[in-house]
XYZ file of C-alpha atoms in Angstrom:
511
model
C 75.629 21.867 31.742
C 74.703 20.544 28.317
C 76.720 18.287 26.049
C 77.975 14.718 26.017
C 80.440 12.602 27.901
C 82.522 11.104 25.122
C 82.635 7.440 26.039
C 82.424 4.443 23.768
C 78.682 4.563 24.105
C 78.333 8.376 23.842
C 76.719 8.733 27.251
C 74.466 11.718 27.863
C 75.453 13.980 30.724
C 72.999 13.578 33.617
C 72.004 16.668 35.590
C 74.368 17.767 38.342
C 73.531 16.669 41.857
C 72.799 19.283 44.465
C 75.260 19.221 47.327
C 73.729 21.081 50.262
C 76.845 20.731 52.444
C 79.229 22.903 50.403
C 79.489 26.698 50.432
C 81.936 28.806 48.437
C 82.623 32.345 49.587
C 85.244 34.701 48.226
C 85.484 38.477 47.995
C 85.635 38.649 44.210
C 85.347 42.386 43.568
C 87.734 45.178 44.444
C 84.867 47.084 46.050
C 84.126 44.202 48.455
C 87.787 43.897 49.411
C 88.240 47.628 50.051
C 84.954 47.891 51.951
C 85.832 44.893 54.113
C 89.261 46.303 54.907
C 87.832 49.692 55.900
C 85.026 48.194 57.991
C 87.471 45.821 59.709
C 89.370 48.805 61.076
C 86.640 51.421 61.475
C 83.476 49.463 62.326
C 84.245 45.903 63.458
C 85.726 46.759 66.886
C 82.720 48.871 67.854
C 80.239 46.231 66.681
C 82.034 43.469 68.574
C 82.139 45.596 71.730
C 78.427 46.448 71.510
C 77.444 42.820 70.833
C 79.505 41.530 73.756
C 78.060 44.193 76.068
C 74.464 43.264 75.180
C 75.111 39.515 75.432
C 76.823 39.927 78.818
C 73.773 41.824 80.044
C 71.536 38.993 78.774
C 73.834 36.450 80.444
C 73.566 38.310 83.766
C 69.764 38.254 83.543
C 69.847 34.511 82.749
C 72.130 33.883 85.751
C 69.736 35.812 87.988
C 66.747 33.907 86.616
C 68.435 30.555 87.216
C 69.465 31.304 90.799
C 68.091 28.707 93.212
C 66.977 26.327 90.455
C 68.544 22.909 89.953
C 68.770 21.164 86.581
C 66.179 18.665 87.801
C 63.716 21.450 88.606
C 64.260 23.013 85.187
C 63.304 19.707 83.550
C 60.285 19.018 85.788
C 58.258 22.208 85.503
C 58.206 25.513 83.603
C 59.628 28.633 85.228
C 56.995 31.100 86.390
C 56.546 34.434 88.127
C 59.331 36.998 88.077
C 61.685 34.553 86.378
C 59.333 34.272 83.391
C 59.117 38.063 83.159
C 62.847 38.218 82.421
C 62.260 36.514 79.056
C 61.179 39.671 77.162
C 64.228 41.529 78.489
C 66.624 38.782 77.379
C 64.937 38.656 73.970
C 65.219 42.438 73.584
C 68.937 42.301 74.381
C 69.425 39.405 71.944
C 67.647 41.207 69.124
C 69.641 44.322 69.949
C 72.878 42.348 69.509
C 71.842 41.468 65.965
C 70.864 45.063 65.201
C 74.145 46.581 66.367
C 75.905 43.888 64.320
C 74.265 45.314 61.207
C 71.580 42.666 60.725
C 67.885 43.441 60.425
C 65.419 40.632 61.167
C 62.138 41.014 59.277
C 59.044 39.130 60.455
C 56.358 37.834 58.099
C 53.159 36.162 59.229
C 51.986 35.610 62.809
C 53.506 33.395 65.456
C 50.945 30.980 66.858
C 50.487 30.550 70.580
C 51.531 27.403 72.403
C 47.893 26.355 72.620
C 47.619 26.550 68.820
C 50.991 24.940 68.064
C 53.175 23.532 70.864
C 56.074 22.989 68.435
C 57.827 25.372 66.045
C 59.587 23.643 63.116
C 62.282 25.878 61.593
C 64.062 25.364 58.253
C 66.373 25.637 56.485
C 69.087 25.556 59.123
C 72.170 27.092 57.537
C 74.161 29.050 60.099
C 74.931 29.613 63.768
C 73.232 32.995 63.269
C 69.911 31.116 63.093
C 70.069 31.367 66.887
C 68.517 34.796 66.454
C 65.142 33.147 65.929
C 65.050 32.230 69.623
C 64.860 35.942 70.489
C 62.225 36.557 67.815
C 59.982 33.729 69.042
C 60.029 34.627 72.740
C 62.748 32.267 73.964
C 61.217 28.829 73.284
C 62.769 25.581 74.517
C 65.531 24.275 72.252
C 66.774 20.806 71.330
C 70.514 20.990 71.937
C 73.518 18.839 72.783
C 74.258 18.565 76.476
C 77.817 19.788 75.809
C 76.406 23.157 74.727
C 74.723 23.635 78.079
C 77.998 23.038 79.929
C 79.561 26.135 78.360
C 79.974 28.663 81.216
C 78.766 31.585 79.088
C 76.403 30.494 76.346
C 75.234 27.589 78.543
C 73.397 29.956 80.910
C 71.450 31.502 78.029
C 70.603 28.024 76.696
C 69.567 26.671 80.104
C 67.175 29.570 80.600
C 65.119 28.293 77.654
C 64.587 25.036 79.608
C 65.934 23.007 76.682
C 65.549 19.342 75.840
C 69.099 18.041 75.997
C 70.509 15.366 73.733
C 73.188 13.102 75.216
C 74.999 11.794 72.146
C 77.145 9.384 74.154
C 74.005 7.775 75.612
C 72.710 4.967 73.324
C 69.185 5.599 74.646
C 69.381 9.348 74.074
C 67.134 9.307 71.008
C 64.281 7.569 72.823
C 64.649 9.834 75.858
C 64.632 12.954 73.694
C 61.502 11.862 71.830
C 59.759 11.054 75.118
C 60.599 14.473 76.553
C 59.402 16.262 73.403
C 56.111 14.348 73.587
C 55.743 15.153 77.290
C 56.383 18.861 76.708
C 54.081 19.107 73.688
C 51.158 17.335 75.340
C 51.564 18.728 78.875
C 48.864 20.826 80.542
C 51.570 22.939 82.166
C 52.508 26.287 80.683
C 55.794 25.179 79.085
C 57.407 27.377 76.411
C 56.939 26.269 72.826
C 59.545 23.766 71.635
C 61.690 25.007 68.733
C 63.276 22.377 66.500
C 65.501 22.493 63.425
C 64.368 19.153 61.929
C 67.202 18.922 59.382
C 69.595 18.332 62.271
C 72.541 20.091 60.607
C 73.462 23.131 58.548
C 73.039 23.252 54.753
C 73.537 25.926 52.096
C 69.747 26.445 51.675
C 69.789 25.036 48.132
C 67.218 22.423 49.186
C 65.512 20.971 52.253
C 67.188 17.747 53.339
C 65.391 14.930 55.148
C 63.566 16.048 58.285
C 64.227 14.035 61.421
C 60.879 12.831 62.815
C 61.464 13.937 66.434
C 59.250 17.028 66.180
C 56.446 14.985 64.661
C 56.183 12.081 67.117
C 53.761 13.912 69.454
C 51.247 14.156 66.596
C 50.247 17.663 67.658
C 49.791 20.741 65.441
C 53.068 22.458 64.531
C 53.899 25.811 63.024
C 56.390 25.765 60.133
C 58.843 28.682 60.230
C 61.001 29.576 57.206
C 64.307 31.462 57.408
C 65.829 33.378 54.515
C 68.974 35.494 54.167
C 68.310 37.650 51.056
C 71.771 39.223 50.899
C 73.836 39.881 47.776
C 76.930 38.359 49.410
C 76.203 35.240 51.461
C 78.429 35.650 54.504
C 76.320 33.562 56.880
C 76.123 30.037 55.455
C 78.105 27.616 57.624
C 78.408 24.148 56.111
C 80.672 21.119 56.408
C 82.823 22.305 53.516
C 83.351 26.036 53.349
C 84.467 29.017 55.443
C 84.829 28.572 59.199
C 82.716 30.277 61.842
C 85.223 33.051 62.605
C 85.630 34.012 58.948
C 81.860 34.115 58.469
C 81.386 36.219 61.584
C 84.132 38.625 60.461
C 82.676 39.028 56.969
C 79.128 39.436 58.291
C 80.155 42.118 60.788
C 82.033 44.002 58.081
C 79.024 44.325 55.794
C 77.197 47.632 55.613
C 73.937 45.810 56.251
C 72.637 42.232 56.409
C 69.091 40.924 56.295
C 67.266 37.945 57.734
C 63.630 37.111 57.023
C 61.576 34.929 59.342
C 58.240 33.786 57.947
C 55.614 32.103 60.103
C 53.484 29.827 57.937
C 49.936 28.813 58.967
C 49.679 26.153 61.664
C 49.795 22.627 60.202
C 47.350 20.202 61.830
C 48.138 16.527 61.117
C 45.503 14.116 59.841
C 45.059 10.658 61.358
C 47.586 9.023 59.028
C 50.216 11.621 59.898
C 49.554 11.273 63.629
C 50.402 7.579 63.420
C 53.301 7.987 60.976
C 55.831 10.652 62.068
C 57.920 10.191 58.911
C 54.886 10.844 56.704
C 54.068 13.894 58.820
C 57.673 15.150 58.516
C 57.792 14.638 54.743
C 54.508 16.441 54.176
C 55.590 19.429 56.267
C 58.935 19.483 54.452
C 57.210 19.620 51.060
C 55.005 22.448 52.277
C 57.992 24.453 53.507
C 60.020 23.734 50.359
C 57.166 25.097 48.256
C 57.028 28.257 50.371
C 60.807 28.679 50.074
C 60.871 27.872 46.358
C 63.530 25.152 46.726
C 63.490 21.387 46.024
C 63.556 18.630 48.615
C 66.436 16.181 48.795
C 66.958 12.822 50.477
C 70.261 13.888 52.061
C 70.435 13.280 55.836
C 72.519 14.147 58.882
C 74.336 10.820 58.399
C 75.657 12.176 55.114
C 77.295 14.981 57.078
C 78.954 12.425 59.303
C 80.237 10.650 56.199
C 81.674 13.900 54.845
C 83.254 14.689 58.201
C 84.938 11.288 58.214
C 86.220 11.784 54.669
C 87.645 15.216 55.521
C 89.309 13.987 58.719
C 91.009 11.257 56.699
C 92.277 13.810 54.156
C 90.401 12.209 51.274
C 90.296 14.451 48.199
C 86.853 15.522 46.938
C 85.380 14.572 50.320
C 82.078 16.316 49.604
C 81.646 14.381 46.343
C 81.722 11.065 48.210
C 78.263 11.795 49.594
C 76.888 11.940 46.062
C 78.816 8.788 45.153
C 77.295 6.933 48.104
C 73.796 8.076 47.145
C 74.234 6.782 43.617
C 75.711 3.497 44.887
C 72.694 3.021 47.143
C 70.335 3.513 44.214
C 72.321 0.953 42.212
C 72.259 -1.572 45.056
C 76.053 -1.601 45.326
C 76.029 -0.942 49.072
C 74.243 -4.263 49.592
C 76.368 -6.391 47.267
C 79.771 -4.994 48.333
C 80.998 -5.688 44.801
C 83.935 -3.291 45.111
C 85.300 -5.097 48.147
C 84.990 -8.429 46.318
C 86.945 -7.004 43.380
C 89.755 -5.954 45.725
C 89.832 -9.278 47.577
C 89.412 -11.680 44.653
C 91.017 -9.980 41.656
C 93.578 -7.402 42.878
C 95.667 -7.801 39.735
C 92.891 -6.505 37.446
C 92.342 -3.303 39.389
C 95.294 -1.380 38.094
C 95.689 -2.756 34.589
C 97.117 0.010 32.389
C 97.382 2.401 35.324
C 93.794 1.843 36.405
C 92.311 3.730 33.440
C 89.060 2.128 32.282
C 86.232 3.074 29.941
C 82.578 3.331 30.852
C 81.819 -0.037 29.274
C 84.532 -1.700 31.387
C 83.293 0.178 34.479
C 79.782 -1.238 33.939
C 81.179 -4.747 33.381
C 83.233 -4.710 36.581
C 80.301 -3.534 38.682
C 78.007 -6.011 36.909
C 75.425 -3.378 35.964
C 73.968 -2.811 32.460
C 75.734 0.025 30.665
C 72.352 1.549 29.769
C 71.641 2.328 33.432
C 71.378 6.135 33.736
C 72.357 6.175 37.412
C 75.544 4.261 36.591
C 76.266 6.808 33.869
C 75.955 9.567 36.440
C 78.271 7.714 38.831
C 80.875 7.350 36.066
C 80.648 11.047 35.271
C 81.451 11.907 38.899
C 84.988 10.639 38.237
C 85.256 11.627 34.580
C 85.844 15.286 35.390
C 87.484 16.091 32.054
C 84.863 14.250 29.958
C 87.559 12.063 28.395
C 85.513 8.862 28.546
C 87.888 7.127 30.977
C 88.355 7.177 34.749
C 90.953 5.891 37.193
C 89.224 2.905 38.755
C 91.632 3.056 41.690
C 90.341 6.484 42.734
C 86.801 5.149 42.657
C 87.683 2.091 44.772
C 89.689 4.114 47.251
C 86.882 6.555 47.996
C 84.234 3.832 48.267
C 86.238 1.396 50.395
C 87.818 3.966 52.692
C 84.394 5.255 53.702
C 82.987 1.780 54.349
C 86.047 -0.070 55.661
C 88.641 2.341 57.059
C 88.291 3.620 60.621
C 91.451 5.758 60.608
C 94.378 6.919 58.477
C 96.316 3.703 59.088
C 93.484 1.622 57.620
C 93.194 4.053 54.729
C 96.898 3.737 53.886
C 96.731 -0.046 53.962
C 93.760 -0.002 51.599
C 95.531 2.431 49.279
C 98.578 0.175 49.060
C 96.376 -2.784 48.146
C 94.465 -0.806 45.535
C 97.569 0.681 43.901
C 99.457 -2.650 43.957
C 99.394 -3.485 40.238
C 100.409 -7.143 40.475
C 98.671 -8.038 43.713
C 102.008 -9.265 45.160
C 102.362 -6.801 48.010
C 104.768 -4.593 46.071
C 104.170 -1.049 44.908
C 106.284 1.025 42.505
C 107.260 4.687 42.723
C 104.541 6.117 40.402
C 101.848 4.236 42.299
C 103.289 5.155 45.715
C 103.064 8.809 44.665
C 99.390 8.436 43.739
C 98.544 6.423 46.855
C 100.127 8.987 49.184
C 98.581 11.911 47.329
C 95.103 10.435 47.698
C 95.528 9.589 51.391
C 98.015 11.945 53.036
C 97.779 14.636 50.299
C 101.557 14.253 50.095
C 103.212 16.172 47.212
C 104.921 14.078 44.530
C 108.388 15.358 45.472
C 107.915 14.333 49.107
C 106.540 10.935 48.071
C 109.580 10.336 45.853
C 111.913 11.219 48.712
C 110.113 8.823 51.065
C 110.195 6.059 48.451
C 113.949 6.406 47.848
C 114.715 6.366 51.565
C 112.756 3.131 52.011
C 114.050 1.530 48.798
C 117.703 2.112 49.618
C 118.706 -1.007 47.625
C 117.148 0.329 44.428
C 114.711 -2.560 43.881
C 112.114 -0.298 42.310
C 109.352 -1.160 44.793
C 108.459 -1.074 48.492
C 106.045 -3.073 50.660
C 103.417 -1.774 53.049
C 105.251 -3.208 56.061
C 108.411 -1.336 55.037
C 106.438 1.844 54.597
C 104.764 1.382 57.983
C 108.094 0.879 59.771
C 109.445 4.012 58.078
C 106.510 6.177 59.212
C 106.796 4.938 62.795
C 110.294 6.426 62.963
C 109.186 9.824 61.675
C 107.855 12.253 64.270
C 105.433 13.937 61.869
C 103.829 10.605 60.897
C 104.309 8.357 63.940
C 100.853 9.204 65.309
C 99.200 7.450 62.348
C 99.909 3.975 63.674
C 99.831 4.859 67.387
C 96.279 3.597 67.924
C 96.947 0.412 65.983
C 100.137 -0.229 67.987
C 98.139 0.261 71.171
C 95.468 -2.183 69.987
C 98.105 -4.759 69.089
C 99.745 -4.359 72.499
C 96.380 -4.687 74.208
C 95.619 -7.834 72.212
C 99.004 -9.307 73.148
C 98.366 -8.613 76.829
C 94.964 -10.266 76.537
C 96.619 -13.388 75.089
C 99.074 -13.474 77.986
C 96.248 -13.207 80.522
C 94.345 -16.002 78.778
C 97.471 -18.176 78.756
C 97.985 -17.522 82.457
C 94.394 -18.405 83.304
C 94.723 -21.602 81.307
C 97.821 -22.660 83.239
C 100.306 -21.718 80.512
C 102.659 -19.303 82.298
C 104.861 -18.648 79.263
C 104.080 -15.793 76.929
C 103.827 -16.207 73.163
C 107.241 -14.617 72.747
C 108.754 -17.163 75.103
């Protein structure tokens, strides 16, 4: 978008940031709506039946192949003999499931053997339908969460690939996973190739985000594999903000035809520097794949997805935009200085002067950054949606501090009350209560006004956070918000009593 943000300093508009974790999908044309309706009735049931039939047959073969094998044996040595010969049959059934679902998988290039490339690196990862590549590549070993393998149906199909499991609750899981990948890649045994999606999460394919270095620690040759979905209507992309899995599956199965392209790039052999620096190796392979795909690279990571997930769980508005805000704050050094938290703690009364509306020049002054800084200009524009030259500083503080300081909705509400407290005296008026509740509980203004009047029965014109908290505890629909905090307080009180008892003081604090 070209033009200017009309601030006091006439700031230029910086280029928009790519957000690879957002996908918009709507049936915009009448043709698409009518076609989807017809296919839902006339085609979808038959496709679902055929897919389930083929997958059940594959599941039966996997169950037969796993008979008599313990999990320990699956991790210690590759399956051989008649069990190994079931792989082509399972792959044929898997590919058949995609075909009867209306999707054609086109192969470009040649898949290298395990001797040439023990590891297959696949990107971009954008959908659960990427699982189809396992059938195309001959059922290689996957890197998956242990929870996935415990599923009674899909778990059998996963276990038959002899996967490398990741135990997310185990603090040493990362080291164990890397060690197992290295052992598999460098083993003399005839293990399947290891298939890894190095991005670690799904994106919208607008760029390649940071590759995790796990696939590159062994320092062995890898084969980059690119996935494309060249369809007019993108019904497959599954990101953190966008349609759910069931909607995507429904829309995909009600298309006349869908396409997937899998391209095997030439084997990439690392040089000595890359062998000793997995991150360098990962970055170089990512650039190579981005060039082949014709997309840029981006420094987004899996941790950014976790940040977005937290923001969405806490009902923060514009949750996806907070990732971009955090990136810009990091570049400005604000994450190290914690300047926003200091503003809240030291000068609460200046936060909401004149309803919190501030100009760009004032924004730069408060964050103690020169107004000529282009990154700061871009950060300001994130909140100046209407290009009016002013933003609500409270909205900025709320998003930043909730992500860094709040662990749940109760913490978020307490922060919101502090931020929207104009005088810094622990009192908050009706207009500011409405804004605080909208930006935390997405509560409509009418509901917020009703809550305010019930708490402020004396007509003082303000309420306190403690009064608000006591009110919510009595309401069934909101009582869960403070349940964890109440439990923590009770636990802390019991701990004090135990300490008093051990110290010879047999009276509780209350006594």
